[in-house]
Amino acid sequence: MKRLRAMLPLLLLLTTGIVLLAGGMGSYLAPGRLAQEHAALLEAVQQHPWLSRLAYIGLLTLVTSTGIPGSLLVIIAGGLVFGEIQGTLLSSIGLLLGSLLLFLASRYAFGCGRKPAPRVVERLRHGYAQHPVNYTFFLRFVPVFPFGAVTVGLAWLRCPMWLFLLSSFVGGSIMLIFETAIGADLGRNLAAGEAMGWRLFLDPHMLLPLGALALLAVLPVVIRRRQARNGERKSGQD
């Protein structure tokens, strides 16, 4: 019974995420749907500036805290509606609040790492204990690892609160800059009368953030190859 009470906050967040996915949340945030509702969304923001911004922060907080793969669509939508600067600032708040909720729920559920962790976490623990700062920032900076999964993993690894908040803010903000820029460029093209389609993604202003995300995605492969080469050189010298 005690174990079930400890798991309850995390189970509640995960259940909420499943309900959101089953309810078709992704279809409401699809680029095509956003393009159709672009003018209406801008009008709503103008009529209710504070309420719309608070609602956006609340939505991103909810999506991030549940760990479902929908935060990217929300962030792009934020850039499309609020622009690059405001979109990035609002998304930073929502992303940090959501990740903090998921982190606290996971740490409470897993007893701050006192109980035996699964094999995946055990494999990470050895390297994490030696270089916690480097390891935490590496996981946060590389977009290959899902944001929610990293949050749960860091809670399992007993990541200090200050380090979790710092890495989530810095690592998340860097990703937000590029993701929000994609939405902002979509908004500018739609405002200029461009039709929604693949041609919009070939715009030079769109290719820059997309290329930056692609480079971050291949970062783990480059690092592993360099580490493998360094290991071969050391073994050859020995």
Tab-separated table of C-alpha atoms in Angstrom:
chain	number	residue	atom	x	y	z
A	1	MET	CA	0.000	0.000	0.000
A	2	LYS	CA	2.848	2.378	0.848
A	3	ARG	CA	4.526	1.602	-2.471
A	4	LEU	CA	1.276	2.312	-4.327
A	5	ARG	CA	0.912	5.705	-2.637
A	6	ALA	CA	4.475	6.569	-3.657
A	7	MET	CA	3.735	5.652	-7.275
A	8	LEU	CA	0.403	7.499	-7.366
A	9	PRO	CA	1.670	10.958	-8.538
A	10	LEU	CA	3.710	9.429	-11.369
A	11	LEU	CA	0.864	7.113	-12.393
A	12	LEU	CA	-1.506	10.081	-12.431
A	13	LEU	CA	0.797	12.025	-14.762
A	14	LEU	CA	1.275	9.049	-17.088
A	15	THR	CA	-2.464	8.362	-17.160
A	16	THR	CA	-3.133	11.996	-18.042
A	17	GLY	CA	-0.671	11.698	-20.922
A	18	ILE	CA	-2.402	8.594	-22.233
A	19	VAL	CA	-5.772	10.359	-22.059
A	20	LEU	CA	-4.389	13.331	-23.995
A	21	LEU	CA	-3.002	11.086	-26.717
A	22	ALA	CA	-6.193	9.049	-26.921
A	23	GLY	CA	-8.182	12.276	-27.163
A	24	GLY	CA	-6.339	13.242	-30.335
A	25	MET	CA	-4.273	16.100	-28.922
A	26	GLY	CA	-1.700	15.643	-31.678
A	27	SER	CA	-4.264	16.314	-34.393
A	28	TYR	CA	-5.115	19.691	-32.857
A	29	LEU	CA	-1.425	20.678	-32.918
A	30	ALA	CA	-0.611	19.338	-36.391
A	31	PRO	CA	1.023	21.948	-38.674
A	32	GLY	CA	-1.858	21.758	-41.154
A	33	ARG	CA	-4.450	22.359	-38.438
A	34	LEU	CA	-2.411	25.246	-37.008
A	35	ALA	CA	-2.157	26.794	-40.463
A	36	GLN	CA	-5.945	26.712	-40.819
A	37	GLU	CA	-6.450	28.274	-37.390
A	38	HIS	CA	-3.518	30.708	-37.629
A	39	ALA	CA	-5.599	33.878	-38.058
A	40	ALA	CA	-8.053	32.853	-35.332
A	41	LEU	CA	-5.221	32.090	-32.904
A	42	LEU	CA	-3.575	35.469	-33.512
A	43	GLU	CA	-6.893	37.216	-32.937
A	44	ALA	CA	-7.435	35.308	-29.686
A	45	VAL	CA	-3.970	36.318	-28.471
A	46	GLN	CA	-4.698	39.971	-29.235
A	47	GLN	CA	-8.030	39.871	-27.448
A	48	HIS	CA	-6.763	37.932	-24.413
A	49	PRO	CA	-2.995	38.587	-24.158
A	50	TRP	CA	-2.450	37.461	-20.566
A	51	LEU	CA	-4.932	34.597	-20.580
A	52	SER	CA	-3.574	33.178	-23.846
A	53	ARG	CA	0.011	33.238	-22.555
A	54	LEU	CA	-0.926	31.627	-19.256
A	55	ALA	CA	-2.938	28.994	-21.120
A	56	TYR	CA	0.034	28.232	-23.347
A	57	ILE	CA	2.383	27.857	-20.365
A	58	GLY	CA	-0.174	25.598	-18.691
A	59	LEU	CA	-0.538	23.431	-21.801
A	60	LEU	CA	3.210	22.963	-22.228
A	61	THR	CA	3.595	22.280	-18.493
A	62	LEU	CA	0.913	19.608	-18.698
A	63	VAL	CA	2.339	17.956	-21.808
A	64	THR	CA	5.922	17.996	-20.460
A	65	SER	CA	4.952	16.669	-17.029
A	66	THR	CA	3.162	13.680	-18.549
A	67	GLY	CA	6.232	12.714	-20.594
A	68	ILE	CA	4.251	12.202	-23.812
A	69	PRO	CA	5.946	13.021	-27.165
A	70	GLY	CA	3.922	16.130	-27.909
A	71	SER	CA	5.996	18.970	-26.502
A	72	LEU	CA	7.685	19.620	-29.862
A	73	LEU	CA	4.351	20.358	-31.533
A	74	VAL	CA	3.349	22.643	-28.663
A	75	ILE	CA	6.642	24.557	-28.869
A	76	ILE	CA	6.348	24.990	-32.651
A	77	ALA	CA	2.798	26.229	-32.131
A	78	GLY	CA	4.118	28.703	-29.557
A	79	GLY	CA	6.608	30.068	-32.054
A	80	LEU	CA	3.927	30.313	-34.721
A	81	VAL	CA	1.565	32.300	-32.478
A	82	PHE	CA	3.884	34.299	-30.187
A	83	GLY	CA	6.994	34.687	-32.338
A	84	GLU	CA	10.596	33.775	-31.586
A	85	ILE	CA	11.353	35.861	-28.488
A	86	GLN	CA	8.069	35.528	-26.611
A	87	GLY	CA	7.617	31.941	-27.746
A	88	THR	CA	11.045	30.953	-26.425
A	89	LEU	CA	10.503	32.693	-23.069
A	90	LEU	CA	7.029	31.230	-22.546
A	91	SER	CA	8.162	27.762	-23.617
A	92	SER	CA	11.141	27.917	-21.241
A	93	ILE	CA	8.786	28.495	-18.314
A	94	GLY	CA	6.381	25.740	-19.314
A	95	LEU	CA	9.140	23.246	-20.079
A	96	LEU	CA	10.914	23.887	-16.773
A	97	LEU	CA	7.730	23.636	-14.701
A	98	GLY	CA	6.596	20.473	-16.468
A	99	SER	CA	9.957	18.737	-16.176
A	100	LEU	CA	10.157	19.686	-12.481
A	101	LEU	CA	6.754	18.108	-11.798
A	102	LEU	CA	7.765	14.907	-13.583
A	103	PHE	CA	11.143	14.850	-11.809
A	104	LEU	CA	9.597	15.232	-8.339
A	105	ALA	CA	6.912	12.628	-9.038
A	106	SER	CA	9.527	10.169	-10.335
A	107	ARG	CA	11.897	10.748	-7.438
A	108	TYR	CA	9.077	10.234	-4.955
A	109	ALA	CA	7.933	7.080	-6.750
A	110	PHE	CA	11.384	5.516	-6.863
A	111	GLY	CA	12.365	6.511	-3.349
A	112	CYS	CA	15.092	8.900	-4.567
A	113	GLY	CA	16.926	5.934	-6.076
A	114	ARG	CA	17.206	3.886	-2.876
A	115	LYS	CA	15.453	0.898	-4.394
A	116	PRO	CA	17.123	-1.267	-7.072
A	117	ALA	CA	16.930	0.425	-10.463
A	118	PRO	CA	16.239	-1.325	-13.790
A	119	ARG	CA	19.144	-2.507	-15.934
A	120	VAL	CA	19.069	0.577	-18.171
A	121	VAL	CA	19.539	2.868	-15.185
A	122	GLU	CA	22.214	0.614	-13.687
A	123	ARG	CA	24.248	0.923	-16.894
A	124	LEU	CA	24.031	4.704	-16.703
A	125	ARG	CA	24.812	4.878	-12.991
A	126	HIS	CA	28.487	3.989	-13.232
A	127	GLY	CA	29.325	6.798	-15.640
A	128	TYR	CA	26.969	9.195	-13.916
A	129	ALA	CA	28.607	8.745	-10.512
A	130	GLN	CA	32.019	9.603	-11.964
A	131	HIS	CA	30.976	12.712	-13.922
A	132	PRO	CA	27.467	13.795	-12.847
A	133	VAL	CA	27.633	17.310	-14.320
A	134	ASN	CA	28.996	16.222	-17.722
A	135	TYR	CA	26.635	13.263	-17.908
A	136	THR	CA	23.553	15.316	-17.017
A	137	PHE	CA	24.278	18.047	-19.555
A	138	PHE	CA	25.071	15.467	-22.246
A	139	LEU	CA	21.668	13.836	-21.803
A	140	ARG	CA	19.914	17.199	-21.860
A	141	PHE	CA	21.730	18.596	-24.901
A	142	VAL	CA	21.219	15.629	-27.239
A	143	PRO	CA	17.683	15.527	-28.741
A	144	VAL	CA	17.924	11.793	-29.508
A	145	PHE	CA	16.991	11.067	-25.901
A	146	PRO	CA	13.327	11.869	-25.128
A	147	PHE	CA	13.030	14.785	-22.704
A	148	GLY	CA	10.582	12.973	-20.429
A	149	ALA	CA	12.613	9.758	-20.372
A	150	VAL	CA	15.754	11.697	-19.418
A	151	THR	CA	13.832	13.408	-16.610
A	152	VAL	CA	12.718	10.070	-15.169
A	153	GLY	CA	16.231	8.641	-15.593
A	154	LEU	CA	17.829	11.568	-13.759
A	155	ALA	CA	15.374	11.115	-10.890
A	156	TRP	CA	16.389	7.450	-10.711
A	157	LEU	CA	20.038	8.427	-10.720
A	158	ARG	CA	19.517	10.764	-7.748
A	159	CYS	CA	20.476	13.845	-9.701
A	160	PRO	CA	20.741	16.872	-7.353
A	161	MET	CA	17.884	19.329	-7.677
A	162	TRP	CA	20.134	22.275	-8.566
A	163	LEU	CA	21.857	20.296	-11.316
A	164	PHE	CA	18.560	19.062	-12.736
A	165	LEU	CA	17.070	22.569	-12.880
A	166	LEU	CA	20.221	24.084	-14.384
A	167	SER	CA	20.630	21.414	-17.060
A	168	SER	CA	16.912	21.450	-17.903
A	169	PHE	CA	16.917	25.216	-18.295
A	170	VAL	CA	20.144	25.484	-20.309
A	171	GLY	CA	19.708	22.344	-22.413
A	172	GLY	CA	16.004	22.908	-22.917
A	173	SER	CA	16.489	26.562	-23.864
A	174	ILE	CA	18.985	25.707	-26.603
A	175	MET	CA	16.527	23.277	-28.155
A	176	LEU	CA	13.692	25.758	-27.708
A	177	ILE	CA	15.494	28.440	-29.695
A	178	PHE	CA	15.610	26.252	-32.803
A	179	GLU	CA	12.181	24.673	-32.345
A	180	THR	CA	10.493	28.023	-31.712
A	181	ALA	CA	12.264	29.507	-34.744
A	182	ILE	CA	10.638	26.841	-36.918
A	183	GLY	CA	7.189	27.863	-35.702
A	184	ALA	CA	7.951	31.580	-36.037
A	185	ASP	CA	9.113	31.144	-39.640
A	186	LEU	CA	5.987	29.151	-40.422
A	187	GLY	CA	3.927	31.991	-38.999
A	188	ARG	CA	5.714	34.612	-41.106
A	189	ASN	CA	5.271	32.584	-44.278
A	190	LEU	CA	1.589	31.982	-43.555
A	191	ALA	CA	1.086	35.690	-42.837
A	192	ALA	CA	2.671	36.440	-46.217
A	193	GLY	CA	0.007	34.318	-47.920
A	194	GLU	CA	2.060	31.167	-48.473
A	195	ALA	CA	0.108	27.920	-48.570
A	196	MET	CA	0.983	25.201	-46.066
A	197	GLY	CA	3.211	22.599	-47.707
A	198	TRP	CA	6.705	21.180	-47.970
A	199	ARG	CA	7.911	24.293	-49.814
A	200	LEU	CA	7.660	26.224	-46.553
A	201	PHE	CA	10.248	23.915	-44.992
A	202	LEU	CA	12.663	24.643	-47.854
A	203	ASP	CA	12.754	28.337	-46.977
A	204	PRO	CA	16.319	29.421	-46.008
A	205	HIS	CA	15.075	30.666	-42.628
A	206	MET	CA	13.546	27.256	-41.975
A	207	LEU	CA	16.570	25.258	-43.080
A	208	LEU	CA	18.848	26.844	-40.462
A	209	PRO	CA	16.978	25.640	-37.338
A	210	LEU	CA	16.190	22.301	-38.992
A	211	GLY	CA	19.875	21.849	-39.822
A	212	ALA	CA	20.871	22.769	-36.272
A	213	LEU	CA	18.498	20.143	-34.856
A	214	ALA	CA	19.925	17.570	-37.272
A	215	LEU	CA	23.471	18.348	-36.134
A	216	LEU	CA	22.479	17.946	-32.491
A	217	ALA	CA	20.823	14.629	-33.362
A	218	VAL	CA	24.042	13.155	-34.813
A	219	LEU	CA	26.151	14.489	-31.941
A	220	PRO	CA	26.129	11.159	-30.004
A	221	VAL	CA	27.425	9.279	-33.059
A	222	VAL	CA	30.329	11.708	-33.481
A	223	ILE	CA	31.220	11.534	-29.791
A	224	ARG	CA	31.150	7.723	-29.751
A	225	ARG	CA	33.373	7.495	-32.818
A	226	ARG	CA	35.905	9.889	-31.334
A	227	GLN	CA	35.902	7.977	-28.058
A	228	ALA	CA	36.381	4.703	-29.942
A	229	ARG	CA	39.313	6.153	-31.905
A	230	ASN	CA	40.932	7.494	-28.743
A	231	GLY	CA	40.510	4.092	-27.115
A	232	GLU	CA	42.140	2.364	-30.080
A	233	ARG	CA	45.065	4.791	-29.988
A	234	LYS	CA	45.610	4.254	-26.278
A	235	SER	CA	45.478	0.472	-26.665
A	236	GLY	CA	47.922	0.701	-29.583
A	237	GLN	CA	50.360	2.745	-27.528
A	238	ASP	CA	50.174	0.233	-24.702
